[in-house]
C-alpha cells in the first residue's frame, strides 16, 4: 500500500532505501551496522526492503592507496571492482547478526531503458524479495561509461522504486532534512513537506556536489524525489543517522507527498509517469 505520509512507512509492503558514499565509507564505515539494524527491524515487521547503496569506489580508496576519487574512467572502474567486493562483504557481515542474506544487483542505465534487461532486473529482484533476501543495488561502475550512467544513485533509487512498485522511498543524506537554501546561509528554513504540485522554483538547492568520495547533493535528491513522487511513491529525505526513525514512521526529514496516480508495475521505460488513478 502506498505510503501517503511518513507515519505509514512502517506499514508499507515494499520500501527502497538509498544510502550515499559519504555516509558509509571512511570514518563513517561504522554506520553500516546502524543502517543494517534499521533494515533488519523493518524486515522483521514483514516489509520487503531493497537497499540502493553507493560507496564502491569510495570503499576501495584506502585499499588502492588513493587519496581521493580518481578522475579517469579506467581507475574508477578498477576501484569499483575492488570496492564493491569489500562493500558487499561488510554488508553481509553485518546482516549475519540477524540471519539475513544479501543479494547483489548491479545495473547500468541501459538495463532500465530496454525492455528485456529491464524485465530481467525486475524479475530477479522480485524473486530475491520472494525468498526474503535483501537486494543491494548499485550502479555497475565497472562496466558503465560516462555516456550511459545514471548520473547519481538518488536517481537510480527512484527508478528502482518505480521498477518494483515500491510503496515508499527513503533517501538518506548527510543532513536531517532539506532546506530552502543551503543550511549554512542566512534565512535557510527547513522544509517539512513537499506536495505533489508544489512550485519549488524559489528554493536554492545548489549544484551537484562532487567530493572526494562520491557525487550527489541536495539538488539530486530533490530531482529524484520528485521523479518518484510523480510516479506515486512517497519519498522521505533525511540523514543516515535517522534511518531507524525514518523506517519507524517518525516525524523526521522532508516528506514528498506521492501524486495520486495508478501504480501497476510499469511495462514501459522507467522514468515515465503512469496515468491518473481511476
PDB file of C-alpha atoms in Angstrom:
ATOM      1  CA  UNK A   1       0.000   0.000   0.000  1.00  0.00           C
ATOM      2  CA  UNK A   2       1.398   3.394  -0.999  1.00  0.00           C
ATOM      3  CA  UNK A   3       2.696   5.379   1.970  1.00  0.00           C
ATOM      4  CA  UNK A   4       0.819   8.692   1.879  1.00  0.00           C
ATOM      5  CA  UNK A   5       2.575  10.025   4.999  1.00  0.00           C
ATOM      6  CA  UNK A   6       5.772   9.373   6.941  1.00  0.00           C
ATOM      7  CA  UNK A   7       3.765   7.568   9.560  1.00  0.00           C
ATOM      8  CA  UNK A   8       2.649   4.983   7.010  1.00  0.00           C
ATOM      9  CA  UNK A   9       6.186   3.811   6.193  1.00  0.00           C
ATOM     10  CA  UNK A  10       6.287   1.070   8.886  1.00  0.00           C
ATOM     11  CA  UNK A  11       3.145  -0.496   7.398  1.00  0.00           C
ATOM     12  CA  UNK A  12       4.384  -0.295   3.801  1.00  0.00           C
ATOM     13  CA  UNK A  13       4.751  -3.607   1.999  1.00  0.00           C
ATOM     14  CA  UNK A  14       7.835  -2.594   0.000  1.00  0.00           C
ATOM     15  CA  UNK A  15      10.390   0.156   0.696  1.00  0.00           C
ATOM     16  CA  UNK A  16      13.521   1.225  -1.169  1.00  0.00           C
ATOM     17  CA  UNK A  17      16.288   2.784   0.941  1.00  0.00           C
ATOM     18  CA  UNK A  18      19.224   4.629  -0.622  1.00  0.00           C
ATOM     19  CA  UNK A  19      22.465   5.478   1.176  1.00  0.00           C
ATOM     20  CA  UNK A  20      25.320   7.562  -0.225  1.00  0.00           C
ATOM     21  CA  UNK A  21      29.072   7.042  -0.276  1.00  0.00           C
ATOM     22  CA  UNK A  22      29.931   9.641   2.366  1.00  0.00           C
ATOM     23  CA  UNK A  23      27.552   8.000   4.869  1.00  0.00           C
ATOM     24  CA  UNK A  24      29.186   4.556   4.832  1.00  0.00           C
ATOM     25  CA  UNK A  25      32.824   4.990   3.809  1.00  0.00           C
ATOM     26  CA  UNK A  26      35.999   6.147   5.526  1.00  0.00           C
ATOM     27  CA  UNK A  27      35.397   7.210   9.110  1.00  0.00           C
ATOM     28  CA  UNK A  28      31.676   6.612   8.625  1.00  0.00           C
ATOM     29  CA  UNK A  29      32.008   2.924   7.726  1.00  0.00           C
ATOM     30  CA  UNK A  30      30.617   2.076  11.175  1.00  0.00           C
ATOM     31  CA  UNK A  31      27.233   3.413  10.015  1.00  0.00           C
ATOM     32  CA  UNK A  32      26.723   0.228   8.013  1.00  0.00           C
ATOM     33  CA  UNK A  33      25.865  -1.570  11.256  1.00  0.00           C
ATOM     34  CA  UNK A  34      23.361   1.147  12.220  1.00  0.00           C
ATOM     35  CA  UNK A  35      21.714   1.062   8.796  1.00  0.00           C
ATOM     36  CA  UNK A  36      21.567  -2.721   8.767  1.00  0.00           C
ATOM     37  CA  UNK A  37      19.955  -2.763  12.226  1.00  0.00           C
ATOM     38  CA  UNK A  38      17.172  -0.490  10.957  1.00  0.00           C
ATOM     39  CA  UNK A  39      16.721  -2.538   7.776  1.00  0.00           C
ATOM     40  CA  UNK A  40      16.602  -5.768   9.799  1.00  0.00           C
ATOM     41  CA  UNK A  41      13.936  -4.296  12.101  1.00  0.00           C
ATOM     42  CA  UNK A  42      11.792  -3.336   9.098  1.00  0.00           C
ATOM     43  CA  UNK A  43      12.397  -6.756   7.535  1.00  0.00           C
ATOM     44  CA  UNK A  44      11.282  -8.342  10.791  1.00  0.00           C
ATOM     45  CA  UNK A  45       7.983  -6.455  10.571  1.00  0.00           C
ATOM     46  CA  UNK A  46       7.396  -8.091   7.192  1.00  0.00           C
ATOM     47  CA  UNK A  47       8.411  -5.164   4.989  1.00  0.00           C
ATOM     48  CA  UNK A  48      10.231  -6.036   1.781  1.00  0.00           C
ATOM     49  CA  UNK A  49      13.383  -3.895   1.705  1.00  0.00           C
ATOM     50  CA  UNK A  50      15.614  -3.021  -1.240  1.00  0.00           C
ATOM     51  CA  UNK A  51      18.833  -1.158  -0.441  1.00  0.00           C
ATOM     52  CA  UNK A  52      20.430   1.060  -3.091  1.00  0.00           C
ATOM     53  CA  UNK A  53      23.960   1.651  -1.853  1.00  0.00           C
ATOM     54  CA  UNK A  54      26.676   3.854  -3.258  1.00  0.00           C
ATOM     55  CA  UNK A  55      30.196   3.535  -1.923  1.00  0.00           C
ATOM     56  CA  UNK A  56      32.060   1.017  -4.077  1.00  0.00           C
ATOM     57  CA  UNK A  57      34.675   3.470  -5.353  1.00  0.00           C
ATOM     58  CA  UNK A  58      34.948   5.254  -2.004  1.00  0.00           C
ATOM     59  CA  UNK A  59      35.425   1.954  -0.167  1.00  0.00           C
ATOM     60  CA  UNK A  60      38.303   0.989  -2.455  1.00  0.00           C
ATOM     61  CA  UNK A  61      40.340   4.173  -1.995  1.00  0.00           C
ATOM     62  CA  UNK A  62      42.422   3.100   1.037  1.00  0.00           C
ATOM     63  CA  UNK A  63      42.997  -0.384  -0.408  1.00  0.00           C
ATOM     64  CA  UNK A  64      44.351   1.131  -3.629  1.00  0.00           C
ATOM     65  CA  UNK A  65      46.263   3.814  -1.706  1.00  0.00           C
ATOM     66  CA  UNK A  66      44.337   6.597  -3.425  1.00  0.00           C
ATOM     67  CA  UNK A  67      43.805   9.875  -1.571  1.00  0.00           C
ATOM     68  CA  UNK A  68      40.636  10.829  -3.428  1.00  0.00           C
ATOM     69  CA  UNK A  69      38.136   9.752  -6.051  1.00  0.00           C
ATOM     70  CA  UNK A  70      40.044   9.011  -9.292  1.00  0.00           C
ATOM     71  CA  UNK A  71      39.305  11.199 -12.298  1.00  0.00           C
ATOM     72  CA  UNK A  72      39.988   8.765 -15.108  1.00  0.00           C
ATOM     73  CA  UNK A  73      37.353   6.225 -16.083  1.00  0.00           C
ATOM     74  CA  UNK A  74      39.660   3.179 -16.075  1.00  0.00           C
ATOM     75  CA  UNK A  75      40.774   3.758 -12.478  1.00  0.00           C
ATOM     76  CA  UNK A  76      37.177   4.423 -11.420  1.00  0.00           C
ATOM     77  CA  UNK A  77      36.167   1.098 -12.957  1.00  0.00           C
ATOM     78  CA  UNK A  78      39.044  -0.731 -11.240  1.00  0.00           C
ATOM     79  CA  UNK A  79      38.239   0.893  -7.908  1.00  0.00           C
ATOM     80  CA  UNK A  80      34.580  -0.056  -8.280  1.00  0.00           C
ATOM     81  CA  UNK A  81      35.514  -3.697  -8.896  1.00  0.00           C
ATOM     82  CA  UNK A  82      37.610  -3.796  -5.710  1.00  0.00           C
ATOM     83  CA  UNK A  83      35.314  -1.694  -3.571  1.00  0.00           C
ATOM     84  CA  UNK A  84      32.071  -3.467  -4.488  1.00  0.00           C
ATOM     85  CA  UNK A  85      33.535  -6.734  -3.234  1.00  0.00           C
ATOM     86  CA  UNK A  86      34.557  -5.203   0.093  1.00  0.00           C
ATOM     87  CA  UNK A  87      31.294  -3.277   0.431  1.00  0.00           C
ATOM     88  CA  UNK A  88      29.162  -6.395  -0.016  1.00  0.00           C
ATOM     89  CA  UNK A  89      31.358  -8.252   2.485  1.00  0.00           C
ATOM     90  CA  UNK A  90      30.766  -5.500   5.045  1.00  0.00           C
ATOM     91  CA  UNK A  91      27.017  -5.559   4.497  1.00  0.00           C
ATOM     92  CA  UNK A  92      26.805  -9.346   4.668  1.00  0.00           C
ATOM     93  CA  UNK A  93      28.963  -9.474   7.796  1.00  0.00           C
ATOM     94  CA  UNK A  94      26.583  -7.031   9.459  1.00  0.00           C
ATOM     95  CA  UNK A  95      23.485  -8.845   8.187  1.00  0.00           C
ATOM     96  CA  UNK A  96      24.803 -12.128   9.606  1.00  0.00           C
ATOM     97  CA  UNK A  97      23.903 -10.837  13.078  1.00  0.00           C
ATOM     98  CA  UNK A  98      20.238 -11.049  12.087  1.00  0.00           C
ATOM     99  CA  UNK A  99      20.368 -14.200   9.993  1.00  0.00           C
ATOM    100  CA  UNK A 100      19.702 -12.222   6.797  1.00  0.00           C
ATOM    101  CA  UNK A 101      21.182 -12.826   3.367  1.00  0.00           C
ATOM    102  CA  UNK A 102      22.030 -10.137   0.811  1.00  0.00           C
ATOM    103  CA  UNK A 103      21.853 -10.433  -2.956  1.00  0.00           C
ATOM    104  CA  UNK A 104      23.933  -8.150  -5.171  1.00  0.00           C
ATOM    105  CA  UNK A 105      22.215  -6.412  -8.111  1.00  0.00           C
ATOM    106  CA  UNK A 106      24.408  -4.248 -10.363  1.00  0.00           C
ATOM    107  CA  UNK A 107      22.666  -2.169 -13.010  1.00  0.00           C
ATOM    108  CA  UNK A 108      23.555   0.173 -15.849  1.00  0.00           C
ATOM    109  CA  UNK A 109      21.276   2.840 -17.281  1.00  0.00           C
ATOM    110  CA  UNK A 110      20.827   0.671 -20.363  1.00  0.00           C
ATOM    111  CA  UNK A 111      19.405  -2.124 -18.213  1.00  0.00           C
ATOM    112  CA  UNK A 112      16.441   0.062 -17.300  1.00  0.00           C
ATOM    113  CA  UNK A 113      15.995   1.658 -20.717  1.00  0.00           C
ATOM    114  CA  UNK A 114      15.494  -1.515 -22.757  1.00  0.00           C
ATOM    115  CA  UNK A 115      12.585  -3.964 -22.283  1.00  0.00           C
ATOM    116  CA  UNK A 116      14.453  -7.269 -21.988  1.00  0.00           C
ATOM    117  CA  UNK A 117      17.103  -6.328 -19.397  1.00  0.00           C
ATOM    118  CA  UNK A 118      14.520  -4.225 -17.541  1.00  0.00           C
ATOM    119  CA  UNK A 119      12.220  -7.229 -17.293  1.00  0.00           C
ATOM    120  CA  UNK A 120      15.141  -9.391 -16.188  1.00  0.00           C
ATOM    121  CA  UNK A 121      16.099  -6.906 -13.472  1.00  0.00           C
ATOM    122  CA  UNK A 122      12.537  -6.714 -12.185  1.00  0.00           C
ATOM    123  CA  UNK A 123      12.126 -10.488 -12.193  1.00  0.00           C
ATOM    124  CA  UNK A 124      15.414 -11.010 -10.348  1.00  0.00           C
ATOM    125  CA  UNK A 125      14.536  -8.523  -7.620  1.00  0.00           C
ATOM    126  CA  UNK A 126      11.012  -9.889  -7.272  1.00  0.00           C
ATOM    127  CA  UNK A 127      12.435 -13.371  -6.763  1.00  0.00           C
ATOM    128  CA  UNK A 128      15.023 -12.159  -4.260  1.00  0.00           C
ATOM    129  CA  UNK A 129      12.288 -10.429  -2.270  1.00  0.00           C
ATOM    130  CA  UNK A 130      10.109 -13.519  -2.501  1.00  0.00           C
ATOM    131  CA  UNK A 131      12.952 -15.520  -0.964  1.00  0.00           C
ATOM    132  CA  UNK A 132      13.237 -12.896   1.843  1.00  0.00           C
ATOM    133  CA  UNK A 133      16.680 -11.884   0.622  1.00  0.00           C
ATOM    134  CA  UNK A 134      17.815  -8.246   0.821  1.00  0.00           C
ATOM    135  CA  UNK A 135      18.706  -6.968  -2.662  1.00  0.00           C
ATOM    136  CA  UNK A 136      21.590  -4.494  -2.534  1.00  0.00           C
ATOM    137  CA  UNK A 137      21.600  -2.425  -5.719  1.00  0.00           C
ATOM    138  CA  UNK A 138      24.375  -0.264  -7.115  1.00  0.00           C
ATOM    139  CA  UNK A 139      25.329   1.127 -10.475  1.00  0.00           C
ATOM    140  CA  UNK A 140      27.663  -1.252 -12.301  1.00  0.00           C
ATOM    141  CA  UNK A 141      30.561   1.201 -12.302  1.00  0.00           C
ATOM    142  CA  UNK A 142      32.985  -1.434 -13.546  1.00  0.00           C
ATOM    143  CA  UNK A 143      31.352  -1.527 -16.990  1.00  0.00           C
ATOM    144  CA  UNK A 144      29.396   1.757 -17.135  1.00  0.00           C
ATOM    145  CA  UNK A 145      30.795   4.618 -19.223  1.00  0.00           C
ATOM    146  CA  UNK A 146      30.222   8.338 -18.857  1.00  0.00           C
ATOM    147  CA  UNK A 147      27.706   8.252 -21.699  1.00  0.00           C
ATOM    148  CA  UNK A 148      25.422   5.629 -20.137  1.00  0.00           C
ATOM    149  CA  UNK A 149      25.498   6.441 -16.422  1.00  0.00           C
ATOM    150  CA  UNK A 150      22.515   7.169 -14.203  1.00  0.00           C
ATOM    151  CA  UNK A 151      24.320  10.301 -13.025  1.00  0.00           C
ATOM    152  CA  UNK A 152      23.824   9.575  -9.336  1.00  0.00           C
ATOM    153  CA  UNK A 153      22.345   6.837  -7.175  1.00  0.00           C
ATOM    154  CA  UNK A 154      19.490   9.046  -5.989  1.00  0.00           C
ATOM    155  CA  UNK A 155      18.058   8.810  -9.489  1.00  0.00           C
ATOM    156  CA  UNK A 156      18.859   5.093  -9.612  1.00  0.00           C
ATOM    157  CA  UNK A 157      16.937   4.607  -6.355  1.00  0.00           C
ATOM    158  CA  UNK A 158      13.918   6.483  -7.757  1.00  0.00           C
ATOM    159  CA  UNK A 159      13.967   4.340 -10.893  1.00  0.00           C
ATOM    160  CA  UNK A 160      14.292   1.137  -8.862  1.00  0.00           C
ATOM    161  CA  UNK A 161      11.345   2.217  -6.684  1.00  0.00           C
ATOM    162  CA  UNK A 162       9.306   2.732  -9.831  1.00  0.00           C
ATOM    163  CA  UNK A 163      10.549  -0.515 -11.381  1.00  0.00           C
ATOM    164  CA  UNK A 164       9.400  -2.712  -8.496  1.00  0.00           C
ATOM    165  CA  UNK A 165       6.318  -0.733  -7.493  1.00  0.00           C
ATOM    166  CA  UNK A 166       7.660   0.344  -4.093  1.00  0.00           C
ATOM    167  CA  UNK A 167       5.325   1.951  -1.561  1.00  0.00           C
ATOM    168  CA  UNK A 168       7.966   4.359  -0.240  1.00  0.00           C
ATOM    169  CA  UNK A 169      11.486   5.567  -0.950  1.00  0.00           C
ATOM    170  CA  UNK A 170      13.890   6.763   1.756  1.00  0.00           C
ATOM    171  CA  UNK A 171      16.853   8.833   0.532  1.00  0.00           C
ATOM    172  CA  UNK A 172      19.492   9.021   3.240  1.00  0.00           C
ATOM    173  CA  UNK A 173      21.594  12.180   3.256  1.00  0.00           C
ATOM    174  CA  UNK A 174      24.155  13.962   5.442  1.00  0.00           C
ATOM    175  CA  UNK A 175      21.582  16.403   6.844  1.00  0.00           C
ATOM    176  CA  UNK A 176      18.336  15.812   8.721  1.00  0.00           C
ATOM    177  CA  UNK A 177      16.120  17.477   6.107  1.00  0.00           C
ATOM    178  CA  UNK A 178      16.133  19.702   3.051  1.00  0.00           C
ATOM    179  CA  UNK A 179      16.277  23.481   3.406  1.00  0.00           C
ATOM    180  CA  UNK A 180      15.006  26.348   1.287  1.00  0.00           C
ATOM    181  CA  UNK A 181      18.656  27.249   0.666  1.00  0.00           C
ATOM    182  CA  UNK A 182      21.997  25.780   1.827  1.00  0.00           C
ATOM    183  CA  UNK A 183      21.556  25.334   5.603  1.00  0.00           C
ATOM    184  CA  UNK A 184      24.616  27.422   6.454  1.00  0.00           C
ATOM    185  CA  UNK A 185      23.219  30.508   4.736  1.00  0.00           C
ATOM    186  CA  UNK A 186      21.102  33.172   6.469  1.00  0.00           C
ATOM    187  CA  UNK A 187      17.376  32.701   6.030  1.00  0.00           C
ATOM    188  CA  UNK A 188      17.573  28.975   5.326  1.00  0.00           C
ATOM    189  CA  UNK A 189      14.397  27.261   6.527  1.00  0.00           C
ATOM    190  CA  UNK A 190      13.786  23.519   6.922  1.00  0.00           C
ATOM    191  CA  UNK A 191      11.264  22.003   4.507  1.00  0.00           C
ATOM    192  CA  UNK A 192       8.851  19.654   6.256  1.00  0.00           C
ATOM    193  CA  UNK A 193       6.579  18.565   3.388  1.00  0.00           C
ATOM    194  CA  UNK A 194       6.516  18.952  -0.388  1.00  0.00           C
ATOM    195  CA  UNK A 195       3.126  18.453  -2.024  1.00  0.00           C
ATOM    196  CA  UNK A 196       2.976  16.866  -5.469  1.00  0.00           C
ATOM    197  CA  UNK A 197       2.081  20.163  -7.130  1.00  0.00           C
ATOM    198  CA  UNK A 198       4.319  22.486  -5.064  1.00  0.00           C
ATOM    199  CA  UNK A 199       6.373  25.022  -7.008  1.00  0.00           C
ATOM    200  CA  UNK A 200       9.959  24.804  -5.701  1.00  0.00           C
ATOM    201  CA  UNK A 201      11.471  27.289  -8.140  1.00  0.00           C
ATOM    202  CA  UNK A 202      12.241  29.770  -5.364  1.00  0.00           C
ATOM    203  CA  UNK A 203      14.339  27.312  -3.399  1.00  0.00           C
ATOM    204  CA  UNK A 204      18.128  27.120  -3.753  1.00  0.00           C
ATOM    205  CA  UNK A 205      19.469  23.585  -3.609  1.00  0.00           C
ATOM    206  CA  UNK A 206      22.819  24.280  -5.239  1.00  0.00           C
ATOM    207  CA  UNK A 207      24.536  22.213  -7.888  1.00  0.00           C
ATOM    208  CA  UNK A 208      25.598  18.594  -7.828  1.00  0.00           C
ATOM    209  CA  UNK A 209      28.377  18.050  -5.300  1.00  0.00           C
ATOM    210  CA  UNK A 210      31.407  16.067  -6.398  1.00  0.00           C
ATOM    211  CA  UNK A 211      33.623  15.401  -3.390  1.00  0.00           C
ATOM    212  CA  UNK A 212      36.498  13.082  -2.558  1.00  0.00           C
ATOM    213  CA  UNK A 213      34.256  10.033  -2.237  1.00  0.00           C
ATOM    214  CA  UNK A 214      31.174  10.453  -4.393  1.00  0.00           C
ATOM    215  CA  UNK A 215      28.659  12.577  -6.246  1.00  0.00           C
ATOM    216  CA  UNK A 216      25.312  13.931  -5.192  1.00  0.00           C
ATOM    217  CA  UNK A 217      23.898  16.811  -3.199  1.00  0.00           C
ATOM    218  CA  UNK A 218      20.528  18.271  -2.282  1.00  0.00           C
ATOM    219  CA  UNK A 219      19.658  19.066  -5.896  1.00  0.00           C
ATOM    220  CA  UNK A 220      19.943  15.433  -6.984  1.00  0.00           C
ATOM    221  CA  UNK A 221      17.794  14.294  -4.072  1.00  0.00           C
ATOM    222  CA  UNK A 222      15.072  16.791  -4.916  1.00  0.00           C
ATOM    223  CA  UNK A 223      15.110  15.717  -8.564  1.00  0.00           C
ATOM    224  CA  UNK A 224      14.964  12.023  -7.647  1.00  0.00           C
ATOM    225  CA  UNK A 225      12.289  12.575  -5.002  1.00  0.00           C
ATOM    226  CA  UNK A 226      10.055  14.449  -7.428  1.00  0.00           C
ATOM    227  CA  UNK A 227      10.520  11.744 -10.066  1.00  0.00           C
ATOM    228  CA  UNK A 228       9.465   9.027  -7.624  1.00  0.00           C
ATOM    229  CA  UNK A 229       6.643  11.071  -6.094  1.00  0.00           C
ATOM    230  CA  UNK A 230       5.236  11.824  -9.553  1.00  0.00           C
ATOM    231  CA  UNK A 231       5.017   8.057 -10.065  1.00  0.00           C
ATOM    232  CA  UNK A 232       3.001   7.621  -6.876  1.00  0.00           C
ATOM    233  CA  UNK A 233       5.856   6.742  -4.493  1.00  0.00           C
ATOM    234  CA  UNK A 234       6.082   8.651  -1.203  1.00  0.00           C
ATOM    235  CA  UNK A 235       9.629   9.853  -0.550  1.00  0.00           C
ATOM    236  CA  UNK A 236      11.425  10.783   2.666  1.00  0.00           C
ATOM    237  CA  UNK A 237      14.766  12.618   2.580  1.00  0.00           C
ATOM    238  CA  UNK A 238      16.686  12.592   5.852  1.00  0.00           C
ATOM    239  CA  UNK A 239      20.057  11.859   7.453  1.00  0.00           C
ATOM    240  CA  UNK A 240      21.570   8.395   7.595  1.00  0.00           C
ATOM    241  CA  UNK A 241      21.733   8.955  11.360  1.00  0.00           C
ATOM    242  CA  UNK A 242      17.920   8.924  11.401  1.00  0.00           C
ATOM    243  CA  UNK A 243      17.396   5.749   9.383  1.00  0.00           C
ATOM    244  CA  UNK A 244      15.680   3.979  12.290  1.00  0.00           C
ATOM    245  CA  UNK A 245      13.356   6.945  12.839  1.00  0.00           C
ATOM    246  CA  UNK A 246      12.653   7.134   9.101  1.00  0.00           C
ATOM    247  CA  UNK A 247      11.661   3.482   8.789  1.00  0.00           C
ATOM    248  CA  UNK A 248       9.787   3.746  12.077  1.00  0.00           C
ATOM    249  CA  UNK A 249       7.485   6.437  10.708  1.00  0.00           C
ATOM    250  CA  UNK A 250       8.661   9.251  12.978  1.00  0.00           C
ATOM    251  CA  UNK A 251       8.496  12.963  12.138  1.00  0.00           C
ATOM    252  CA  UNK A 252      11.939  13.463  10.620  1.00  0.00           C
ATOM    253  CA  UNK A 253      13.244  14.730   7.306  1.00  0.00           C
ATOM    254  CA  UNK A 254      11.443  16.172   4.318  1.00  0.00           C
ATOM    255  CA  UNK A 255       8.417  14.256   3.024  1.00  0.00           C
ATOM    256  CA  UNK A 256       7.442  14.311  -0.655  1.00  0.00           C
ATOM    257  CA  UNK A 257       3.742  13.505  -0.946  1.00  0.00           C
ATOM    258  CA  UNK A 258       3.064  10.959  -3.723  1.00  0.00           C
ATOM    259  CA  UNK A 259       0.955  12.043  -6.659  1.00  0.00           C
ATOM    260  CA  UNK A 260      -2.476  10.469  -6.946  1.00  0.00           C
ATOM    261  CA  UNK A 261      -1.716   8.096  -9.792  1.00  0.00           C
ATOM    262  CA  UNK A 262      -2.356   4.469 -10.605  1.00  0.00           C
ATOM    263  CA  UNK A 263       0.776   2.425  -9.971  1.00  0.00           C
ATOM    264  CA  UNK A 264       0.746  -1.005 -11.600  1.00  0.00           C
ATOM    265  CA  UNK A 265       4.199  -2.462 -12.136  1.00  0.00           C
ATOM    266  CA  UNK A 266       5.485  -0.445 -15.107  1.00  0.00           C
ATOM    267  CA  UNK A 267       5.701  -2.082 -18.502  1.00  0.00           C
ATOM    268  CA  UNK A 268       7.136   0.931 -20.324  1.00  0.00           C
ATOM    269  CA  UNK A 269      10.530   2.587 -19.785  1.00  0.00           C
ATOM    270  CA  UNK A 270      11.184   3.589 -16.194  1.00  0.00           C
ATOM    271  CA  UNK A 271      11.327   7.304 -15.639  1.00  0.00           C
ATOM    272  CA  UNK A 272       7.846   7.779 -17.138  1.00  0.00           C
ATOM    273  CA  UNK A 273       4.784   8.642 -15.087  1.00  0.00           C
ATOM    274  CA  UNK A 274       1.709   6.362 -15.071  1.00  0.00           C
ATOM    275  CA  UNK A 275      -1.753   7.731 -15.860  1.00  0.00           C
ATOM    276  CA  UNK A 276      -4.244   9.036 -13.306  1.00  0.00           C
ATOM    277  CA  UNK A 277      -5.833   6.755 -10.734  1.00  0.00           C
ATOM    278  CA  UNK A 278      -9.299   5.514 -11.658  1.00  0.00           C
TER     279      UNK A 278
END
